[in-house]
Short mmCIF file of C-alpha atoms and ligand atoms in Angstrom, two decimals:
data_model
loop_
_atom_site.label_atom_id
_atom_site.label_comp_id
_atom_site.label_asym_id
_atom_site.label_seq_id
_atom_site.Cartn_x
_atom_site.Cartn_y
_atom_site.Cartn_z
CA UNK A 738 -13.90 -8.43 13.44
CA UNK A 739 -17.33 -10.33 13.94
CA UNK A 740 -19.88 -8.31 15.69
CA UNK A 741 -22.83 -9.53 17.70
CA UNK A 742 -22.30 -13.07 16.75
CA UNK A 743 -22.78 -12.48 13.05
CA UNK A 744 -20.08 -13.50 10.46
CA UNK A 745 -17.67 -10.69 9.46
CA UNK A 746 -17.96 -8.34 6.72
CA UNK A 747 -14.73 -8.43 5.57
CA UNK A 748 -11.22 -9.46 7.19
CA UNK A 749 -7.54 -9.61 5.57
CA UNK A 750 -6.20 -12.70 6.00
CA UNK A 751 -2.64 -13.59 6.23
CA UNK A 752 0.25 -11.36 6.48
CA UNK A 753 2.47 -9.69 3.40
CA UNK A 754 0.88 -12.21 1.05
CA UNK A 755 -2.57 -12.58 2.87
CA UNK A 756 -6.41 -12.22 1.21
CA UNK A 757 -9.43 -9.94 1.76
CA UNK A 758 -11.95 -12.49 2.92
CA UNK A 759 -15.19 -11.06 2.00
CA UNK A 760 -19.33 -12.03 3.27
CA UNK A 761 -20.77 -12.71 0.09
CA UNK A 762 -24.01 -10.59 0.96
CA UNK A 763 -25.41 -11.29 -2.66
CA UNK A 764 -26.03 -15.02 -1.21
CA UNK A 765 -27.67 -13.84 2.02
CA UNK A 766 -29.50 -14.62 4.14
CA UNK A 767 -29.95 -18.18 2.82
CA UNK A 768 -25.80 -19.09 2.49
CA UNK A 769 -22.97 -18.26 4.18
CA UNK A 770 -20.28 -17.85 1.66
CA UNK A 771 -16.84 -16.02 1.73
CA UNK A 772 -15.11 -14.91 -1.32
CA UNK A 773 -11.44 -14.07 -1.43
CA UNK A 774 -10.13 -11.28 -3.36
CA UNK A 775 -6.18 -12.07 -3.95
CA UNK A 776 -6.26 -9.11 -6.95
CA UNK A 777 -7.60 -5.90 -7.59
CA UNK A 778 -9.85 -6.86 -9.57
CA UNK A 779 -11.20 -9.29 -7.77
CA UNK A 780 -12.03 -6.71 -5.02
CA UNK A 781 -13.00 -4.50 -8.36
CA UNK A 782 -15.98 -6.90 -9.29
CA UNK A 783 -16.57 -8.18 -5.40
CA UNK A 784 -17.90 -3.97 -4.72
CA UNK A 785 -19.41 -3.89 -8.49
CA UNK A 786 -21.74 -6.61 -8.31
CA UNK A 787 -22.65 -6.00 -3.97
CA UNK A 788 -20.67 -8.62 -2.35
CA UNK A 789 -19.40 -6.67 -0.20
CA UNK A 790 -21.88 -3.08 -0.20
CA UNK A 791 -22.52 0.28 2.21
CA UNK A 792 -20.58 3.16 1.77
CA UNK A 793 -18.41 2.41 4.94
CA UNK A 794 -17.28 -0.93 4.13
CA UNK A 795 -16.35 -0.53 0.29
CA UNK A 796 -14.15 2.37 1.62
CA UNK A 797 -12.17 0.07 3.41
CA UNK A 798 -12.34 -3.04 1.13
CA UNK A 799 -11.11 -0.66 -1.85
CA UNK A 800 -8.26 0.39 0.82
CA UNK A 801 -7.19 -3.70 0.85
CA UNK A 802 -7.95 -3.73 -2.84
CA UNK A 803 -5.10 -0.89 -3.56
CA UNK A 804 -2.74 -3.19 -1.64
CA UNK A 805 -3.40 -5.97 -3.66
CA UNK A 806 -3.06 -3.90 -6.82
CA UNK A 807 0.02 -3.17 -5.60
CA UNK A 808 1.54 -5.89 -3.93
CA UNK A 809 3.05 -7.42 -7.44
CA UNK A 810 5.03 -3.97 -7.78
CA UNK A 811 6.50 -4.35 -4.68
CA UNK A 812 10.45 -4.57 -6.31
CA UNK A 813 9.12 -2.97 -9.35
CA UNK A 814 11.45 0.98 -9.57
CA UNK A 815 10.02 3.72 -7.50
CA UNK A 816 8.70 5.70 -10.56
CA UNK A 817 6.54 2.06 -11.92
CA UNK A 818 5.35 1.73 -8.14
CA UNK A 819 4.19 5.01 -7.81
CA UNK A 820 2.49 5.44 -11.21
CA UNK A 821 0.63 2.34 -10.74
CA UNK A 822 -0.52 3.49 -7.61
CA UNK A 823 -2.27 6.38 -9.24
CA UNK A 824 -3.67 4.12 -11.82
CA UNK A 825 -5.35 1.37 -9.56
CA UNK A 826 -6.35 4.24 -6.84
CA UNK A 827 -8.15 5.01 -9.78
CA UNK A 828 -9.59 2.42 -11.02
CA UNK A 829 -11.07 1.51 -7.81
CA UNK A 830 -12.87 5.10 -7.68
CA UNK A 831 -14.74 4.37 -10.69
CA UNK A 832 -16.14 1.42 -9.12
CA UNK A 833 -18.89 2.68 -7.56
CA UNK A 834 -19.32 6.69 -7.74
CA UNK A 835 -21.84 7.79 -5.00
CA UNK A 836 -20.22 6.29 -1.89
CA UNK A 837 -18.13 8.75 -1.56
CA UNK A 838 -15.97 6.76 1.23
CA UNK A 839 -14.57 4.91 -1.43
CA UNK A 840 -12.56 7.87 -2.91
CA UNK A 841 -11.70 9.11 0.44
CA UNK A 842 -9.85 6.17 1.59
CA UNK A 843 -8.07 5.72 -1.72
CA UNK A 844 -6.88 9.28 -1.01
CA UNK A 845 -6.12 8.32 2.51
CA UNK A 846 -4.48 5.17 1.66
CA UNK A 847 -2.63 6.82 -1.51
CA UNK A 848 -1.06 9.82 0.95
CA UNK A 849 0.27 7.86 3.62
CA UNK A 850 2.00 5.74 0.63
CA UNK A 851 3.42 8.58 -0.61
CA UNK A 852 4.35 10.05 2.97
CA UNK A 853 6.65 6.60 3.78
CA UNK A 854 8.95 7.76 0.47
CA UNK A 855 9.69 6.53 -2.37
CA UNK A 856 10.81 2.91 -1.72
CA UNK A 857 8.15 0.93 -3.01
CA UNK A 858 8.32 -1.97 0.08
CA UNK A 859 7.70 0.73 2.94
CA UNK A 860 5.31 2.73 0.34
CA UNK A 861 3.24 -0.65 0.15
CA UNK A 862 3.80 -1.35 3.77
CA UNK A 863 2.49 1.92 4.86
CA UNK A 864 -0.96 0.78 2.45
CA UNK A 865 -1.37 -2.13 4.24
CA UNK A 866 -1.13 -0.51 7.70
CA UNK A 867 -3.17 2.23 6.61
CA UNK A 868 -6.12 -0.16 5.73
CA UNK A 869 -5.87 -2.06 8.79
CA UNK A 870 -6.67 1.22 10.11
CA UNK A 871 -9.02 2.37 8.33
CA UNK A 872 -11.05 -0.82 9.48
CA UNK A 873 -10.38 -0.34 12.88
CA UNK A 874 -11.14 3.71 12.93
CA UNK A 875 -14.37 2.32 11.27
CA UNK A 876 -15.52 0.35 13.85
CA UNK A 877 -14.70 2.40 16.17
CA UNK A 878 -16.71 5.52 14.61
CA UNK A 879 -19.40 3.09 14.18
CA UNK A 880 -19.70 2.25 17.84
CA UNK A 881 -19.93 6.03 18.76
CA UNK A 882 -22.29 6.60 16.22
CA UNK A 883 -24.44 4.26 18.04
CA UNK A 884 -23.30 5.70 21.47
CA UNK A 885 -24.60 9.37 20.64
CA UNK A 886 -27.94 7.92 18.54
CA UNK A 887 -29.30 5.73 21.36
CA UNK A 888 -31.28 8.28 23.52
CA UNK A 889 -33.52 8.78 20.47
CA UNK A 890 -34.41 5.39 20.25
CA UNK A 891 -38.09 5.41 21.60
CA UNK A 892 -38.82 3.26 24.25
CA UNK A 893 -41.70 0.62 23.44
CA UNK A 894 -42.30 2.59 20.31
CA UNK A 895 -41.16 1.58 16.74
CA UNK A 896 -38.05 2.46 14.56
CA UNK A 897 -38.12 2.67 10.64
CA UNK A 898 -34.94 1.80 8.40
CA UNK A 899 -34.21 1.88 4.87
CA UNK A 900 -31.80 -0.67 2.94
CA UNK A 901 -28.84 -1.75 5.05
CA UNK A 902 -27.07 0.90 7.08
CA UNK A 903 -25.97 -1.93 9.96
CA UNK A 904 -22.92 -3.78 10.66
CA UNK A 905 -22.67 -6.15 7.40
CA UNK A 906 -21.84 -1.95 5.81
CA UNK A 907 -19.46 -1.54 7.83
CA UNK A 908 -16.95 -2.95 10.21
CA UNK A 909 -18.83 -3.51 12.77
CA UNK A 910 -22.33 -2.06 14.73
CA UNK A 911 -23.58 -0.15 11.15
CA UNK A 912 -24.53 3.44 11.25
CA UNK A 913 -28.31 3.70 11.09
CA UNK A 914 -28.29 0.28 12.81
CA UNK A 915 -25.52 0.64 15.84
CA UNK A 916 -28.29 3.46 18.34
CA UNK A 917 -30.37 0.10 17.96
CA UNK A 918 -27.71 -1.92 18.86
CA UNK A 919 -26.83 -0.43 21.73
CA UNK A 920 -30.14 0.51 22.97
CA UNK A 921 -31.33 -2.89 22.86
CA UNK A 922 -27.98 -3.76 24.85
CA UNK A 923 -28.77 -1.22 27.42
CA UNK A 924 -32.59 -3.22 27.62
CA UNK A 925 -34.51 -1.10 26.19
CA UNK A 926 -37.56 -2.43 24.07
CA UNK A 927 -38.53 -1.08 20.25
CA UNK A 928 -39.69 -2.77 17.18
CA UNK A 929 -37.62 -2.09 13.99
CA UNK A 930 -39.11 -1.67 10.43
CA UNK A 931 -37.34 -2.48 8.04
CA UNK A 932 -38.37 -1.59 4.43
CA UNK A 933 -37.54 -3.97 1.91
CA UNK A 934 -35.66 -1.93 -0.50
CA UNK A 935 -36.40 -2.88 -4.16
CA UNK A 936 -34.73 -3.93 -6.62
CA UNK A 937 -31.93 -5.97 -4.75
CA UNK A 938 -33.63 -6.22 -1.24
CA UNK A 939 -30.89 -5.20 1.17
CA UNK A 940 -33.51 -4.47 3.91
CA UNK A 941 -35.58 -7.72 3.79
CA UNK A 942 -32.17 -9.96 3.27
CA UNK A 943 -30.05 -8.11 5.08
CA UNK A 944 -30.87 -5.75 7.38
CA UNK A 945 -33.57 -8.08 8.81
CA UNK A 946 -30.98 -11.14 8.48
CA UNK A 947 -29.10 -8.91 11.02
CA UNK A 948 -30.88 -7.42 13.40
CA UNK A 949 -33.26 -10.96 13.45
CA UNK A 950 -29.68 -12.24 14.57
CA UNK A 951 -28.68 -10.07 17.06
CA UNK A 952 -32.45 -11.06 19.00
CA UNK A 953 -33.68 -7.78 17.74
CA UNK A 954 -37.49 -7.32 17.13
CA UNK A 955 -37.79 -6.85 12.89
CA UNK A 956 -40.69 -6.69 10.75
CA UNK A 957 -40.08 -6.56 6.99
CA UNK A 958 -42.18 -3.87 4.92
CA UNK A 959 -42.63 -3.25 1.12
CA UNK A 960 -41.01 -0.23 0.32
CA UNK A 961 -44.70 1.05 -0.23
CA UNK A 962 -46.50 0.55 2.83
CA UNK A 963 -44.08 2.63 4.39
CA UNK A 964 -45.92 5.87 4.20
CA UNK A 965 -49.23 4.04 5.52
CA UNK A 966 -47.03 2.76 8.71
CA UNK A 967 -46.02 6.15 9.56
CA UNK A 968 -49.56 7.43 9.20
CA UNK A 969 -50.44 4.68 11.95
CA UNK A 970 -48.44 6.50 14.41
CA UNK A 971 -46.22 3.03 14.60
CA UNK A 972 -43.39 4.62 13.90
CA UNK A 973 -41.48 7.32 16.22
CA UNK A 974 -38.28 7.66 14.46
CA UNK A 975 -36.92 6.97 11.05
CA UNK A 976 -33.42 6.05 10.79
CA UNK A 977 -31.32 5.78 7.98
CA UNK A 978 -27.38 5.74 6.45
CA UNK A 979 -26.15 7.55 4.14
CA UNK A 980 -22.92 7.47 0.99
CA UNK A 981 -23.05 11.04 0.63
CA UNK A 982 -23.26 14.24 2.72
CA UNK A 983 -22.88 17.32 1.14
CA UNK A 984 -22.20 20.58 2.53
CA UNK A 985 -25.30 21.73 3.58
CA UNK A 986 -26.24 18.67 4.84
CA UNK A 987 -27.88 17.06 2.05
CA UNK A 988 -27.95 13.31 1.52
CA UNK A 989 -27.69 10.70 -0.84
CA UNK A 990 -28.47 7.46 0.25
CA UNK A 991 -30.22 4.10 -1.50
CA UNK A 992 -33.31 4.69 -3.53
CA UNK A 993 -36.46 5.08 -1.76
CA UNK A 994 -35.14 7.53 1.46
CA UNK A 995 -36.31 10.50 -0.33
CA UNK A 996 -39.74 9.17 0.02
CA UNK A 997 -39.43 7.76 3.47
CA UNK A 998 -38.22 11.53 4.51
CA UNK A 999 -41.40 12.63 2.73
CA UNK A 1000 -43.57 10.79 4.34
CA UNK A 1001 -42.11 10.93 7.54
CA UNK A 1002 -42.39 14.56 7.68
CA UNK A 1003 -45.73 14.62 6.48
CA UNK A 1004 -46.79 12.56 9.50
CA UNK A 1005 -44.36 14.81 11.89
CA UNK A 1006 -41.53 11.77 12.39
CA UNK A 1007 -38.07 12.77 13.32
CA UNK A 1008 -35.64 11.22 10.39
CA UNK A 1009 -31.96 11.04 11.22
CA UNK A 1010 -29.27 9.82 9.16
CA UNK A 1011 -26.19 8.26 10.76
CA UNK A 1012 -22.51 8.28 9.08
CA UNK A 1013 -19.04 8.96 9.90
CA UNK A 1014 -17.63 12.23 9.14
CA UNK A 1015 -16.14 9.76 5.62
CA UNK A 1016 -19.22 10.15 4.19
CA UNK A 1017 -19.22 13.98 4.33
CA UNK A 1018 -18.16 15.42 1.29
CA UNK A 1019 -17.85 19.34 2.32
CA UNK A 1020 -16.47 19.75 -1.51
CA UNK A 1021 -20.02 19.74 -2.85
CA UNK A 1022 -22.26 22.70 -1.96
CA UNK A 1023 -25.52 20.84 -2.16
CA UNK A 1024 -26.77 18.03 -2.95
CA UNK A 1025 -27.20 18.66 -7.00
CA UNK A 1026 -23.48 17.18 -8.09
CA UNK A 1027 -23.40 13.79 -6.23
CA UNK A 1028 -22.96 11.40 -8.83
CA UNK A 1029 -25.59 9.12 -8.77
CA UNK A 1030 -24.90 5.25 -10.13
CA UNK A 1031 -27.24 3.89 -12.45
CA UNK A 1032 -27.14 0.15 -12.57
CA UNK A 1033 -28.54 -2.55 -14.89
CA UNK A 1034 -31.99 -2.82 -15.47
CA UNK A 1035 -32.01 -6.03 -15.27
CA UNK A 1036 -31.99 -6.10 -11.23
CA UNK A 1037 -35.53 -4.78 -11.76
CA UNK A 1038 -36.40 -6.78 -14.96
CA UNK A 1039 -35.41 -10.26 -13.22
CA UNK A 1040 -35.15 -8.87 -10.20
CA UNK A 1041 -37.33 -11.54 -8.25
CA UNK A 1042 -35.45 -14.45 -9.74
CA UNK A 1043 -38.02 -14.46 -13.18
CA UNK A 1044 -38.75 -11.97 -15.90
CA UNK A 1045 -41.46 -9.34 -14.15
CA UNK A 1046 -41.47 -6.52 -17.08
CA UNK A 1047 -42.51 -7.18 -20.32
CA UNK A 1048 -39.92 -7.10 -23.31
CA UNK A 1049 -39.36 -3.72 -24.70
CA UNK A 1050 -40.37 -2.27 -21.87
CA UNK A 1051 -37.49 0.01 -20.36
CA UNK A 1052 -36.94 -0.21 -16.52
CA UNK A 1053 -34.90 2.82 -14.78
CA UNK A 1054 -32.91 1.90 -11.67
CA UNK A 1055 -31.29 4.65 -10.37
CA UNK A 1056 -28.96 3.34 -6.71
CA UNK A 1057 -29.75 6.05 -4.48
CA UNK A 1058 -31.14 9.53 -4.22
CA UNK A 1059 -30.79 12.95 -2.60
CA UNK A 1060 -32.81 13.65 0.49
CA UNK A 1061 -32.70 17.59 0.88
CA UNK A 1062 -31.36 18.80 3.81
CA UNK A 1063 -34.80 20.70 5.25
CA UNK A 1064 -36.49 17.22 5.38
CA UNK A 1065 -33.29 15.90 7.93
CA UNK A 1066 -33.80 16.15 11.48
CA UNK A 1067 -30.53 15.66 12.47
CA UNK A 1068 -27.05 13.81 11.12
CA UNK A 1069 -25.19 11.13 13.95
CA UNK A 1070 -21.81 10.94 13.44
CA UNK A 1071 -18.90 9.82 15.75
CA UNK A 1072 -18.40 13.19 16.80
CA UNK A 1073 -22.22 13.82 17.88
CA UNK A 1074 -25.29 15.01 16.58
CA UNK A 1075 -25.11 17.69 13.83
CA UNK A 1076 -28.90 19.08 14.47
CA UNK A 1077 -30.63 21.41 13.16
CA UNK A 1078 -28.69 20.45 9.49
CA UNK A 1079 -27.43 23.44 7.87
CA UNK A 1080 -24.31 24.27 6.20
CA UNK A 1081 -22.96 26.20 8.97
CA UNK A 1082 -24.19 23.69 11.70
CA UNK A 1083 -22.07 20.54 8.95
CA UNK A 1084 -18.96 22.12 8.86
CA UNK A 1085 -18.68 22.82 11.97
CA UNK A 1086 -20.04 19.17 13.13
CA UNK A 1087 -17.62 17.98 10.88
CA UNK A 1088 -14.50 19.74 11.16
CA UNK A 1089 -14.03 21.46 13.83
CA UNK A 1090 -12.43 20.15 17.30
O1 MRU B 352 -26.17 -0.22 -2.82
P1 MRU B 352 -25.76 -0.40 -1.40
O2 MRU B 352 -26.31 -1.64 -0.76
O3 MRU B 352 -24.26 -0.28 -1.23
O4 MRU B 352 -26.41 0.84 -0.64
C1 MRU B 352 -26.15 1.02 0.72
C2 MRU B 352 -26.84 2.19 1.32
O5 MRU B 352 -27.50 2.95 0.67
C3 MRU B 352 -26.56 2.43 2.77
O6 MRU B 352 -27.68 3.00 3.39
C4 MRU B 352 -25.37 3.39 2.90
O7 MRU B 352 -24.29 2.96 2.13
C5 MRU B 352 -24.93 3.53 4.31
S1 MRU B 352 -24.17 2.05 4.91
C6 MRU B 352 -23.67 2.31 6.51
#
């Protein structure tokens, strides 16, 4: 599904035997390159290593992903099929831990498998189907997230983002990105900022690469001048994603957006984070047991394409981390605007009709 004229995320091609066609957004903005993932583990090391990345879209490449683990146990017995199924659902949650969309639409993909019987050709029919969906229902929460988030978009004033919360996270339109997108449909005029997001960059390659697309207005910041651009006054609203939502409202999301929030409260900003109700995980009471992925130091140690700490010197590079709820204005989902953010105000938001 390409959105606003940019290539797509991710697409299955084919039919019973097709591919998951993947944006390789490690090679961005400077290439456009596809990968495609005919096994698990191709899909496996495609979400490891950030080819395809945001919580939303390695939720529903890990849904393709179980169908390709599966597909070679399509005539295998019942018992084998379903076993397997278990084991690869798996394997695909230990992936990445912190998004926790990824689990969910194993789960989702896993019980509508189970609910089409044992026979392991519907079983694997129903994952396929389910995945398809998953994409579409993704797209289409996106678009509403950015249906309910416009009105806060200020007009002529200026709009802070961290990492990449847009459409190359998701389907299509993004989270934090799709109130932009639609506000700048409507006409309205804004300037985004996008903070560059150290160590791998997904807000100078990618979330600039996008919106810069789309005929957006985007200036890049380093992550550390953000705090100075909100003391400006250049900044009226901070907007960010999010791969985690606990109960009480409390968010992880990548590195850095606990000091954004900071900041932005300091200087009396509004900071919302946008998700789909997939990102909620009402399981966790706060934000203290989201698991939070740890990844090689090396993507700070060479991280700008040459050694830039010296040997022996450890590096730390925590993914994301956990804005508390008291610093978040309000959450966008597809449902509306959960605002103020407390546990009551989330579960409701969340699950109730
Ligand atoms: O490590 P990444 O690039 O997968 O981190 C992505 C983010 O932190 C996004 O803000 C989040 O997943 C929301 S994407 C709609």
């Amino acid at each position: 599904m390409p959105f606003a004229g940019l290539p797509a995320t991710l697409a299955w091609l084919g039919d019973d035997d097709g591919v998951l066609r993947l944006l390789d957004q490690t090679r961005l903005p400077l290439e456009t390159v596809y990968c495609d993932c005919a096994t698990v583990e191709d899909v496996w090391e495609a979400i490891r290593t950030l080819r395809v990345r945001g919580a939303p879209a390695i939720g529903v490449a890990a849904a393709y992903g179980l169908c390709l683990g599966l597909r070679p146990h399509r005539t295998a017995p019942p018992d084998v099929f379903h076993a397997r199924l278990v084991e690869v659902g798996r394997y695909l949650c230990e992936c990445r831990p912190t998004a926790v969309n990824l689990a969910w639409a194993v789960r989702r993909a896993t019980e509508a498998a189970r609910a089409a019987g044992p026979d392991p050709p519907a079983a694997w029919r129903a994952l396929l189907e389910t995945a398809h969906a998953l994409a579409r229902a993704d797209a289409a929460a996106c678009h509403r997230i950015g249906l309910h988030g416009a009105a806060l978009v200020p007009e002529g004033g200026g709009v802070l983002t961290h990492c990449n919360a847009g459409a190359l996270a998701t389907v299509a339109w993004g989270t934090a990105l799709a109130p932009l997108y639609v506000a700048h449909a409507a006409g309205r005029r804004f300037r985004v900022y996008a903070d560059e997001t150290r160590p791998l960059l997904q807000g100078a390659r990618l979330t600039a690469y996008e919106l810069h697309a789309a005929g957006l207005d985007v200036t890049v910041l380093c992550d550390g001048a953000a705090a100075g651009l909100l003391r400006r006054g250049a900044v009226q609203l901070v907007l960010v994603g999010a791969d985690r939502i606990a109960a009480n409202g409390d968010t992880a999301n990548k590195v850095g957006t606990y000091s954004v929030a900071l900041a932005a409260r300091a200087h009396g900003v509004p900071l919302y984070v946008a998700a789909p109700t997939s990102t909620f995980d009402l399981s966790l009471p706060d934000g203290h047991d989201i698991p939070i992925e740890e990844r090689p130091d090396d993507e700070i140690r060479r991280g700008l394409g040459r050694e830039v700490v010296p040997p022996g010197v450890p590096c730390w590079n925590p993914a994301f981390d956990v804005t508390p709820a008291d610093l978040i204005t309000g959450l966008i989902t597809e449902r509306g605007i959960i605002r103020p953010v407390t546990a009551d105000t989330v579960r409701a938001g969340v699950t109730e009709t």
